[in-house]
XYZ file of C-alpha atoms in Angstrom:
720
model
C 71.820 76.857 113.891
C 68.874 79.052 112.857
C 68.597 82.806 113.243
C 65.025 82.349 114.431
C 66.425 80.800 117.597
C 68.700 83.751 118.048
C 65.799 86.177 117.649
C 63.845 84.120 120.144
C 66.723 84.520 122.586
C 66.750 88.263 121.920
C 63.010 88.407 122.508
C 63.466 86.543 125.778
C 65.859 89.199 127.067
C 64.312 92.204 125.292
C 63.332 93.978 128.479
C 66.785 93.575 129.947
C 68.274 94.976 126.706
C 65.894 97.936 126.780
C 66.811 98.671 130.395
C 70.554 98.521 129.644
C 70.213 100.814 126.597
C 68.124 103.327 128.519
C 70.543 103.297 131.442
C 73.431 103.879 129.053
C 71.665 106.764 127.314
C 70.782 108.415 130.640
C 74.307 108.006 131.956
C 75.721 109.424 128.727
C 73.413 112.402 128.969
C 74.659 113.331 132.428
C 78.251 112.751 131.390
C 78.188 114.932 128.266
C 75.760 117.683 129.268
C 78.543 119.598 131.065
C 81.127 119.109 128.344
C 82.475 122.471 127.102
C 82.085 123.562 123.512
C 84.974 122.829 121.185
C 86.761 125.539 119.213
C 89.012 124.594 116.328
C 91.700 126.855 114.891
C 93.976 126.024 112.002
C 96.637 127.589 109.849
C 98.493 126.572 106.709
C 102.194 126.602 105.938
C 103.287 126.902 102.299
C 106.329 124.689 101.782
C 107.171 125.316 98.115
C 108.073 121.647 97.671
C 105.632 121.064 94.810
C 105.256 124.727 93.741
C 106.903 124.912 90.295
C 107.088 128.713 90.347
C 109.563 128.550 93.241
C 111.919 126.168 91.415
C 112.690 128.207 88.282
C 116.424 128.405 89.015
C 116.763 124.782 90.124
C 118.793 122.279 88.139
C 116.981 120.838 85.136
C 118.632 117.442 85.469
C 115.587 116.100 87.291
C 112.687 118.523 86.738
C 110.046 116.238 88.233
C 110.843 115.029 91.727
C 109.831 111.500 92.537
C 106.666 111.071 94.553
C 108.386 109.160 97.338
C 110.945 111.948 97.721
C 108.148 114.517 98.027
C 106.411 112.311 100.582
C 109.601 112.013 102.614
C 110.086 115.783 102.608
C 106.541 116.435 103.823
C 106.836 113.680 106.422
C 110.076 115.214 107.654
C 108.451 118.643 107.976
C 105.417 117.323 109.873
C 107.642 115.435 112.300
C 109.738 118.571 112.882
C 106.550 120.491 113.724
C 105.693 117.865 116.350
C 109.149 117.913 117.955
C 109.008 117.926 121.738
C 111.246 120.970 122.008
C 108.873 123.026 119.849
C 105.776 121.873 121.734
C 107.597 122.582 125.009
C 108.207 126.150 123.841
C 104.479 126.488 123.192
C 103.800 125.134 126.699
C 106.113 127.715 128.253
C 104.461 130.564 126.368
C 100.985 129.360 127.362
C 101.802 129.188 131.062
C 103.652 132.514 130.912
C 100.575 134.066 129.311
C 98.220 132.660 131.947
C 100.485 133.720 134.829
C 100.904 137.266 133.537
C 97.678 138.095 131.693
C 94.540 139.378 133.448
C 92.513 137.199 131.037
C 94.212 133.793 131.133
C 93.129 131.020 128.812
C 92.629 128.662 131.784
C 92.375 129.205 135.492
C 94.941 127.668 137.798
C 94.091 124.251 139.113
C 92.884 124.090 142.743
C 96.212 122.487 143.646
C 98.106 125.635 142.536
C 95.340 128.171 143.075
C 96.986 129.799 146.088
C 100.469 130.341 144.634
C 102.240 133.313 146.161
C 103.617 136.158 144.066
C 107.269 135.185 144.747
C 106.483 131.653 143.621
C 104.833 132.963 140.447
C 107.804 135.227 139.747
C 110.225 132.350 140.261
C 108.142 130.149 137.944
C 108.150 132.866 135.267
C 111.929 133.214 135.502
C 112.430 129.471 135.027
C 109.883 129.203 132.211
C 111.401 132.152 130.331
C 114.914 130.762 130.732
C 113.777 127.390 129.397
C 111.976 129.128 126.528
C 115.014 131.183 125.584
C 117.307 128.146 125.577
C 114.689 125.707 124.190
C 115.353 123.297 127.063
C 112.953 120.802 128.647
C 112.149 120.765 132.337
C 114.307 118.310 134.257
C 112.271 115.870 136.321
C 115.369 115.110 138.406
C 115.208 118.679 139.726
C 112.467 118.947 142.358
C 111.806 122.601 141.565
C 111.454 121.952 137.819
C 109.455 118.804 138.527
C 106.924 120.954 140.408
C 106.761 123.383 137.486
C 106.131 120.446 135.160
C 103.263 119.322 137.404
C 101.841 122.841 137.067
C 101.902 122.421 133.275
C 100.190 119.046 133.584
C 97.486 120.475 135.863
C 96.806 123.179 133.265
C 96.929 120.592 130.454
C 99.713 122.598 128.856
C 102.262 119.791 128.943
C 103.563 118.267 125.743
C 101.459 115.103 125.978
C 98.187 117.001 126.594
C 98.807 119.455 123.770
C 99.586 116.731 121.263
C 96.299 114.944 122.024
C 94.316 117.790 120.443
C 96.949 118.792 117.885
C 96.923 117.545 114.292
C 99.572 118.217 111.664
C 98.881 116.893 108.171
C 99.530 117.633 104.541
C 96.444 118.795 102.645
C 95.992 115.982 100.151
C 98.505 116.370 97.312
C 98.840 120.128 97.750
C 101.844 122.219 98.763
C 100.399 123.098 102.188
C 100.753 121.666 105.680
C 97.814 122.359 108.009
C 98.213 122.726 111.778
C 94.961 122.330 113.738
C 94.275 122.563 117.464
C 91.025 121.977 119.360
C 90.225 123.369 122.807
C 87.435 124.841 124.884
C 88.696 128.408 124.285
C 88.817 129.951 120.779
C 91.661 132.286 121.701
C 93.619 129.402 123.195
C 93.243 127.367 119.991
C 94.433 130.257 117.833
C 97.316 131.034 120.206
C 98.583 127.443 120.186
C 98.426 127.189 116.393
C 100.117 130.531 115.719
C 102.793 130.018 118.381
C 103.663 126.532 117.176
C 103.816 127.770 113.577
C 106.123 130.617 114.595
C 108.402 128.316 116.603
C 108.574 125.878 113.705
C 109.422 128.561 111.137
C 112.118 130.007 113.384
C 113.597 126.610 114.137
C 113.532 125.499 110.517
C 114.919 128.801 109.179
C 117.745 128.963 111.713
C 118.748 125.356 111.192
C 118.562 125.494 107.394
C 120.467 128.767 107.175
C 123.038 127.548 109.665
C 123.558 124.349 107.683
C 123.819 126.285 104.416
C 126.251 128.775 105.971
C 128.423 125.970 107.344
C 128.420 124.257 103.974
C 129.325 127.462 102.119
C 132.157 128.219 104.557
C 133.515 124.726 104.183
C 133.357 124.848 100.385
C 134.930 128.317 100.395
C 137.912 127.068 102.392
C 138.158 123.965 100.259
C 137.945 126.066 97.092
C 140.805 128.262 98.297
C 142.914 125.197 99.063
C 142.237 123.736 95.629
C 143.022 127.068 93.947
C 146.368 127.314 95.775
C 147.191 123.709 94.962
C 146.434 124.314 91.263
C 148.562 127.481 91.197
C 151.440 125.611 92.848
C 151.263 122.808 90.278
C 151.227 125.267 87.386
C 154.184 127.204 88.829
C 156.208 123.988 89.214
C 155.573 123.105 85.567
C 156.521 126.593 84.400
C 159.761 126.673 86.411
C 160.777 123.285 85.048
C 160.213 124.427 81.449
C 162.207 127.636 82.022
C 165.034 125.756 83.675
C 165.323 123.261 80.803
C 164.512 125.646 77.952
C 161.290 123.960 77.013
C 158.746 126.046 75.152
C 156.453 123.475 73.706
C 157.733 119.958 74.074
C 155.248 118.354 71.728
C 155.911 120.871 68.934
C 159.677 120.589 69.393
C 159.545 116.835 69.205
C 157.394 116.990 66.102
C 159.787 119.452 64.382
C 162.871 117.385 65.190
C 161.189 114.212 64.051
C 160.147 115.893 60.768
C 163.711 117.089 60.194
C 165.048 113.582 60.827
C 162.670 112.187 58.233
C 163.705 114.900 55.750
C 167.450 114.240 56.251
C 166.898 110.506 55.911
C 165.103 111.076 52.621
C 167.969 113.297 51.381
C 170.518 110.742 52.519
C 168.773 107.960 50.646
C 168.613 110.123 47.567
C 172.359 111.000 47.802
C 173.295 107.337 48.280
C 171.268 106.360 45.239
C 173.034 109.121 43.231
C 176.466 107.955 44.419
C 175.731 104.438 43.282
C 174.466 105.622 39.922
C 177.483 107.942 39.446
C 179.914 105.126 40.322
C 178.234 102.890 37.778
C 178.405 105.525 35.052
C 182.079 106.279 35.768
C 182.918 102.606 35.701
C 181.137 102.229 32.372
C 183.196 105.097 30.904
C 186.454 103.650 32.274
C 185.649 100.337 30.705
C 185.648 102.002 27.279
C 189.280 103.129 27.675
C 192.259 100.788 27.675
C 194.885 101.234 30.385
C 197.214 103.138 28.102
C 194.598 105.724 27.278
C 193.760 106.196 30.986
C 197.472 106.788 31.816
C 197.741 109.228 29.016
C 194.683 111.158 30.004
C 195.612 111.272 33.694
C 199.114 112.577 32.894
C 197.818 115.130 30.410
C 195.018 116.711 32.534
C 196.748 116.610 35.893
C 197.715 120.335 35.732
C 194.071 121.235 34.859
C 192.670 119.527 37.973
C 193.962 122.138 40.379
C 191.266 124.642 39.344
C 188.611 121.969 39.398
C 189.738 120.839 42.861
C 189.562 124.377 44.208
C 186.042 124.789 42.832
C 185.093 121.406 44.275
C 186.285 122.465 47.722
C 184.187 125.587 47.556
C 181.199 123.627 46.333
C 181.669 121.024 49.101
C 181.816 123.693 51.777
C 178.749 125.432 50.469
C 176.888 122.104 50.203
C 177.763 121.298 53.815
C 176.350 124.637 54.921
C 173.259 123.980 52.802
C 172.707 120.632 54.522
C 173.420 122.048 57.965
C 170.882 124.811 57.397
C 168.221 122.237 56.803
C 168.323 122.696 53.040
C 167.721 126.412 53.208
C 166.748 127.618 49.682
C 168.903 130.756 50.064
C 172.024 128.604 49.458
C 170.674 127.247 46.210
C 171.777 130.156 43.868
C 175.395 130.017 45.145
C 175.530 126.260 44.735
C 174.150 126.539 41.191
C 176.738 129.231 40.348
C 179.639 127.115 41.535
C 178.203 124.139 39.701
C 178.194 126.113 36.451
C 181.753 127.244 37.096
C 182.830 123.654 37.711
C 181.140 122.515 34.505
C 182.927 125.263 32.557
C 186.273 124.149 33.974
C 185.548 120.582 32.985
C 184.534 121.701 29.506
C 187.738 123.723 29.244
C 189.702 120.589 29.982
C 188.042 118.736 27.119
C 188.768 121.567 24.731
C 192.504 120.975 24.990
C 193.663 118.262 22.817
C 195.024 116.253 25.550
C 193.651 113.006 24.328
C 195.129 110.793 21.840
C 194.563 112.378 18.447
C 194.020 108.960 17.005
C 191.083 108.348 19.299
C 188.207 110.811 19.433
C 187.038 110.278 23.061
C 187.083 113.801 24.389
C 183.337 113.860 25.221
C 183.677 110.754 27.362
C 186.553 112.252 29.287
C 184.546 115.397 30.011
C 181.544 113.379 31.068
C 183.649 111.273 33.380
C 185.135 114.322 35.023
C 181.658 115.775 35.522
C 180.364 112.557 37.022
C 183.298 112.243 39.379
C 182.803 115.781 40.650
C 179.069 115.224 41.139
C 179.752 111.904 42.916
C 182.226 113.544 45.254
C 179.727 116.260 46.074
C 177.087 113.613 46.841
C 179.503 111.826 49.174
C 180.224 115.087 50.942
C 176.490 115.772 51.345
C 175.939 112.243 52.817
C 178.596 112.928 55.395
C 177.007 116.287 56.256
C 173.571 114.635 56.433
C 174.927 111.957 58.811
C 176.322 114.638 61.056
C 173.010 116.470 61.118
C 171.091 113.238 61.768
C 173.365 112.448 64.685
C 172.770 115.907 66.087
C 168.979 115.661 65.618
C 168.842 112.208 67.231
C 170.829 113.510 70.172
C 168.427 116.436 70.550
C 165.429 114.101 70.272
C 166.804 111.745 72.904
C 167.296 114.681 75.256
C 163.553 115.447 74.995
C 162.432 111.982 76.273
C 163.151 112.499 80.016
C 161.832 116.048 79.729
C 158.626 114.698 78.224
C 158.072 112.200 81.077
C 158.617 114.843 83.724
C 156.500 117.415 81.920
C 153.653 114.899 81.503
C 153.793 114.143 85.225
C 153.558 117.858 85.990
C 150.749 118.282 83.473
C 148.824 115.311 84.943
C 149.079 116.852 88.404
C 147.881 120.141 86.967
C 144.922 118.411 85.242
C 143.863 116.596 88.430
C 144.215 119.742 90.506
C 142.264 121.690 87.900
C 139.433 119.093 87.881
C 139.230 119.086 91.670
C 139.140 122.860 91.669
C 136.355 122.925 89.068
C 134.297 120.324 90.975
C 134.510 122.293 94.192
C 133.798 125.508 92.286
C 130.641 124.003 90.745
C 129.416 122.804 94.121
C 130.200 126.164 95.656
C 128.298 128.020 92.938
C 125.331 125.610 93.123
C 125.120 125.916 96.903
C 125.361 129.693 96.676
C 122.506 129.673 94.180
C 120.468 127.283 96.318
C 121.021 129.349 99.461
C 119.791 132.456 97.675
C 116.749 130.725 96.187
C 116.128 127.888 98.685
C 112.647 126.860 99.868
C 111.311 129.463 102.240
C 108.495 128.203 104.460
C 105.878 130.744 105.304
C 102.603 130.928 107.146
C 99.883 131.603 104.611
C 97.388 133.093 107.048
C 97.442 133.517 110.798
C 94.896 131.528 112.796
C 92.062 133.506 114.344
C 89.459 132.597 116.998
C 86.514 130.852 115.393
C 82.976 129.942 116.375
C 82.308 126.756 118.310
C 82.076 123.502 116.461
C 78.601 121.983 116.083
C 77.658 120.212 119.302
C 78.194 116.473 119.309
C 76.397 115.856 122.589
C 73.258 114.385 121.041
C 75.377 112.367 118.665
C 77.389 110.984 121.592
C 74.207 110.151 123.512
C 72.696 108.404 120.495
C 75.962 106.680 119.792
C 76.149 105.404 123.368
C 72.665 103.920 123.007
C 73.515 102.292 119.689
C 76.818 100.961 120.998
C 75.209 99.518 124.146
C 72.507 97.883 122.002
C 75.136 96.412 119.672
C 77.146 95.156 122.636
C 74.077 93.489 124.152
C 73.162 91.875 120.844
C 76.742 90.797 120.350
C 76.916 89.248 123.821
C 73.664 87.387 123.201
C 74.943 86.212 119.832
C 78.147 84.918 121.400
C 76.134 83.120 124.061
C 73.828 81.769 121.380
C 76.736 80.686 119.188
C 78.522 78.946 122.055
C 75.318 77.375 123.374
C 75.034 73.810 122.059
C 71.770 73.009 123.865
C 68.986 71.495 121.787
C 66.304 74.132 121.289
C 64.688 73.277 117.972
C 63.719 69.977 116.347
C 66.230 70.560 113.578
C 68.972 70.922 116.211
C 68.163 67.464 117.551
C 68.140 65.919 114.091
C 71.450 67.537 113.154
C 73.094 66.573 116.437
C 72.051 62.884 116.373
C 71.508 62.182 112.660
C 68.337 60.297 113.681
C 64.702 60.944 112.644
C 62.248 63.062 114.597
C 58.606 62.014 115.197
C 57.441 65.329 116.607
C 57.570 67.867 119.391
C 55.471 68.427 122.499
C 55.053 71.740 124.216
C 55.705 72.450 127.862
C 52.637 72.226 130.099
C 52.318 75.477 131.994
C 51.822 75.640 135.725
C 53.100 73.287 138.446
C 54.199 69.748 137.803
C 51.126 67.950 136.442
C 49.399 65.055 138.209
C 49.348 62.096 135.834
C 46.042 60.877 137.256
C 44.271 64.192 136.632
C 46.132 65.235 133.493
C 43.213 64.452 131.180
C 40.429 65.634 133.460
C 37.939 68.244 132.255
C 39.456 71.065 134.286
C 42.805 70.666 132.430
C 41.212 70.588 128.985
C 42.130 74.174 128.039
C 45.686 73.849 129.310
C 46.202 70.543 127.544
C 44.638 71.527 124.195
C 47.863 72.261 122.297
C 49.592 69.335 123.949
C 46.757 67.045 122.759
C 47.064 68.271 119.184
C 50.799 67.709 119.142
C 50.347 64.319 120.807
C 47.919 63.280 118.083
C 50.608 64.111 115.502
C 53.158 62.032 117.397
C 50.640 59.166 117.720
C 50.054 59.214 113.959
C 53.791 59.080 113.246
C 54.187 56.177 115.701
C 51.393 54.244 113.955
C 53.149 54.787 110.637
C 56.326 53.390 112.112
C 54.745 50.380 113.869
C 53.166 49.054 110.646
C 51.106 46.493 112.500
C 53.428 46.068 115.440
C 51.884 46.508 118.902
C 54.748 46.857 121.396
C 56.304 50.333 121.721
C 59.182 51.127 124.066
C 59.591 54.674 125.366
C 63.040 55.613 126.672
C 65.352 58.627 127.033
C 69.060 59.404 127.300
C 68.812 60.303 130.982
C 66.387 60.794 133.836
C 63.903 63.655 134.021
C 63.302 63.914 130.263
C 59.500 63.426 130.623
C 59.157 59.966 129.116
C 56.730 58.776 131.853
C 54.419 61.707 131.111
C 54.589 61.015 127.395
C 53.989 57.290 127.920
C 50.899 58.032 130.028
C 49.720 60.646 127.535
C 50.119 58.237 124.623
C 48.094 55.667 126.557
C 45.238 58.136 126.982
C 45.598 59.215 123.361
C 45.294 55.646 122.074
C 42.386 54.939 124.370
C 40.656 57.976 122.859
C 40.543 56.190 119.492
C 39.088 53.056 121.098
C 42.325 51.160 121.322
C 42.876 48.544 124.016
C 45.982 49.876 125.740
C 48.372 48.162 128.123
C 50.778 50.499 129.923
C 53.789 48.748 131.476
C 56.143 50.379 133.953
C 59.500 48.873 132.954
C 61.648 51.174 135.076
C 62.638 49.099 138.112
C 65.114 51.731 139.275
C 62.588 54.585 139.457
C 59.021 53.224 139.122
C 57.310 56.612 138.985
C 54.336 55.305 137.022
C 53.684 52.548 139.575
C 53.881 54.990 142.466
C 51.379 57.385 140.890
C 48.816 54.939 139.468
C 49.303 52.176 142.066
C 48.254 49.232 139.896
C 47.085 45.911 141.304
C 49.308 43.656 139.215
C 53.062 43.906 138.882
C 55.596 42.790 136.307
C 57.390 40.582 138.807
C 54.177 38.605 139.412
C 52.806 38.529 135.894
C 55.869 37.151 134.142
C 56.164 34.467 136.829
C 52.573 33.259 137.286
C 50.741 34.448 134.195
C 48.217 36.417 136.176
C 45.242 37.975 134.452
C 45.257 41.729 133.913
C 41.928 43.441 134.485
C 41.135 46.443 132.366
C 39.602 49.516 133.922
C 36.813 51.614 132.474
C 39.153 53.834 130.471
C 40.312 50.969 128.369
C 43.813 51.315 129.794
C 45.403 48.516 131.768
C 48.509 49.178 133.833
C 51.204 46.688 134.741
C 53.466 48.211 137.386
C 56.565 47.044 139.252
C 57.696 47.045 142.839
C 61.142 48.445 141.953
C 64.442 47.282 143.359
C 67.615 45.749 142.079
C 66.132 43.473 139.436
C 65.918 43.217 135.645
C 63.344 41.741 133.291
C 65.364 38.654 132.377
C 65.988 37.985 136.048
C 62.239 37.530 136.487
C 62.010 34.800 133.864
C 63.789 33.635 130.738
C 63.479 35.296 127.373
C 61.401 32.550 125.776
C 58.789 32.594 128.478
C 58.587 36.362 128.489
C 58.183 36.353 124.702
C 55.292 33.916 125.018
C 53.627 36.187 127.523
C 54.047 39.172 125.232
C 52.564 37.207 122.366
C 49.571 36.425 124.553
C 49.298 40.116 125.551
C 49.378 41.187 121.893
C 46.346 39.076 121.252
C 44.441 40.836 124.025
C 45.597 44.486 123.470
C 45.803 46.791 120.459
C 48.849 48.664 121.710
C 51.352 47.940 124.479
C 53.322 50.930 125.782
C 56.391 50.256 127.924
C 57.907 53.047 130.036
C 61.544 51.955 129.693
C 64.423 52.942 131.960
C 66.710 55.650 130.521
C 69.609 54.482 128.368
C 72.141 55.493 131.022
C 70.831 52.607 133.178
C 72.910 50.262 131.042
C 71.285 46.935 130.045
C 67.971 47.266 131.935
C 66.375 49.185 129.085
C 68.072 47.053 126.422
C 66.408 43.877 127.838
C 62.974 45.414 127.378
C 63.882 46.474 123.825
C 64.330 42.820 122.869
C 60.550 42.445 122.968
C 59.604 45.828 121.480
C 58.612 46.212 117.851
C 59.637 49.876 117.908
C 61.379 52.201 120.317
C 61.088 55.959 120.635
C 63.329 58.256 122.672
C 62.278 61.397 124.541
C 64.634 64.403 124.668
C 63.993 67.511 126.745
C 64.537 70.936 125.185
C 67.422 73.179 126.358
C 69.613 70.236 127.241
C 72.841 69.286 125.521
C 74.087 65.904 124.432
C 77.172 65.209 126.517
C 80.143 63.174 125.396
C 79.103 60.282 127.641
C 75.696 60.175 125.921
C 77.259 59.849 122.468
C 77.476 56.080 122.995
C 73.702 55.889 123.507
C 73.181 57.753 120.243
C 75.349 55.161 118.522
C 73.293 52.378 120.144
C 70.055 53.857 118.814
C 71.593 54.068 115.354
C 72.512 50.393 115.511
C 68.880 49.490 116.279
C 68.284 50.240 112.593
C 64.532 50.066 111.843
C 63.545 49.254 115.436
C 64.182 52.892 116.416
C 61.194 54.956 115.324
C 62.519 58.402 116.182
C 62.776 61.227 118.687
C 60.075 63.104 120.535
C 61.271 66.575 121.566
C 59.656 67.463 124.890
C 58.998 70.927 126.348
C 59.694 72.579 122.982
C 58.771 76.154 122.041
C 56.136 75.222 119.482
C 55.352 77.681 116.704
C 53.866 75.109 114.340
C 52.911 71.480 114.356
C 55.990 69.302 114.023
C 55.967 66.560 111.489
C 58.265 63.626 111.106
C 61.695 64.638 109.884
C 64.281 62.197 108.696
C 67.946 62.853 108.047
């Protein structure tokens, strides 16, 4: 496929294309010349979404909002602006304006031009009621359905308004732009300003209502949480008062510390008792039994004072232990201890021991140790009593602790819930006071008309129609598989090409007068191309003399080419024999009317007379007959051998290949075969088998001759 063929097709239909483009341009001119001018009005709404100066009191947890969140917020705002209920409110205000104003934006449609005053008043009442309640017109109500048709006729309905309405964010800025285009500058400004006002009112009311509802809910919830926390704290306080609990943890720590202290004192007293018993036993071991009886009998009347002092010391020690080892008891205990030591010393001063044995110091020491041991035993008993009391007090704190911890846990949970709600309440209060406040930056005003696009539309219509025509031709060209160029034939068959012959202008040529003088000018290019084909055939024959000329089907022009080749060879002084081998359609025989026929020659070996043009013709009578039915192959071959000796070139006009074996029988005796193909015909599926047959002829097939081609240069032999 070559673009040159496509341009040739375009050139063929260039006048039709020009007519279509001109018709389109003229039609566009009449269609757009009465179009009204367009007036565009726009306004901007500042959202504050990406304005940092309006977020100074916002939480710093996430100072930079994510881009997708910003995009969602702007998308949400633009969709709110385009809500049907808001556009409906604009529609109501437009129709109310036109029905009440002496200078309406648009005149009533002819269908509603003659509305009566009562009808107009009724329409105004309904429109105003719908506007006040922000309700759409019900199409199930015949009255409201008629009012909706009035809006449609005025192009004030929601669908018509949205066609010329655009709502977009300005790039990455903080502004949303609302734009409307109409034929009236005041109408455009009115629509933009009214829609902006409706949007701001709707958004403000809804946002404030939502914030108010949220604050009321959090306020009630905060009060509930505060009451619940106060109730939990009161329950804990009453329980502590009832059970005498000041600070359970501190009380437990104090009791536990006292227990540890008493245990340490008890261990110390027990160690002292053991050491005192050991010392007393060691002293007793130094006395014999007689001495011990003597001593005990001698000092018995002195022990009464010691016993009295011991009782006082034991009582005071018990109080000292019970007081938790209060240091204020220490001076009294030390005083009694001194008194007891003096009494013991007084006992040793009396010579109550055996004068023969000087053991008075040991006796005094023993008495002192016994008193000290007894005091230690008394203190252990007091310590045990105190430990028992402390353990009892500690055990009493365990159930109190569990209950108090339960109360405290409830108080902690209630306090956390209260603080959470309080934080949300405070944050929402702050947000409601400093929330985003949408505002119209500048009101829309009537503007001058937009630059006219009429000439652009007219030019565009011409360009579009031209492109459509070229596109249609290209589609037709692309889908057209007809053979138009020599290269198309070579690519389609994968067989060589000998050359191309142009179409002979005028009516169907007469073969007998084709080469007369009067046709010289018309046949000049054809002759030149035929000479090229003749040269290529000579190169292919390489000394052979018999050339078969066939085609894929009838009407390809092979008879004309066979006759033309005969004249061409005769022009170079060749002895030419032209044989009409087409028994089915003997066109050559009918035109030339030869004297000798194939049926006679290959039976009787008749002599062929040559005419003055050096071309002899062997025709046929036609009919249902084939070459090999006239005589056998050997005899026919002998006759051809004899003819080759008499002629320089033998041209056979073969039947087309679709005549089955009739042409194949002639090819048995041909040195070379050429096939004629007519331009602007396609190779059908049924003809594919004939292409395969020509390929299997190998070197006996010389090549194609493309007939009736659009010649722009002399074709030369082309091989695949």
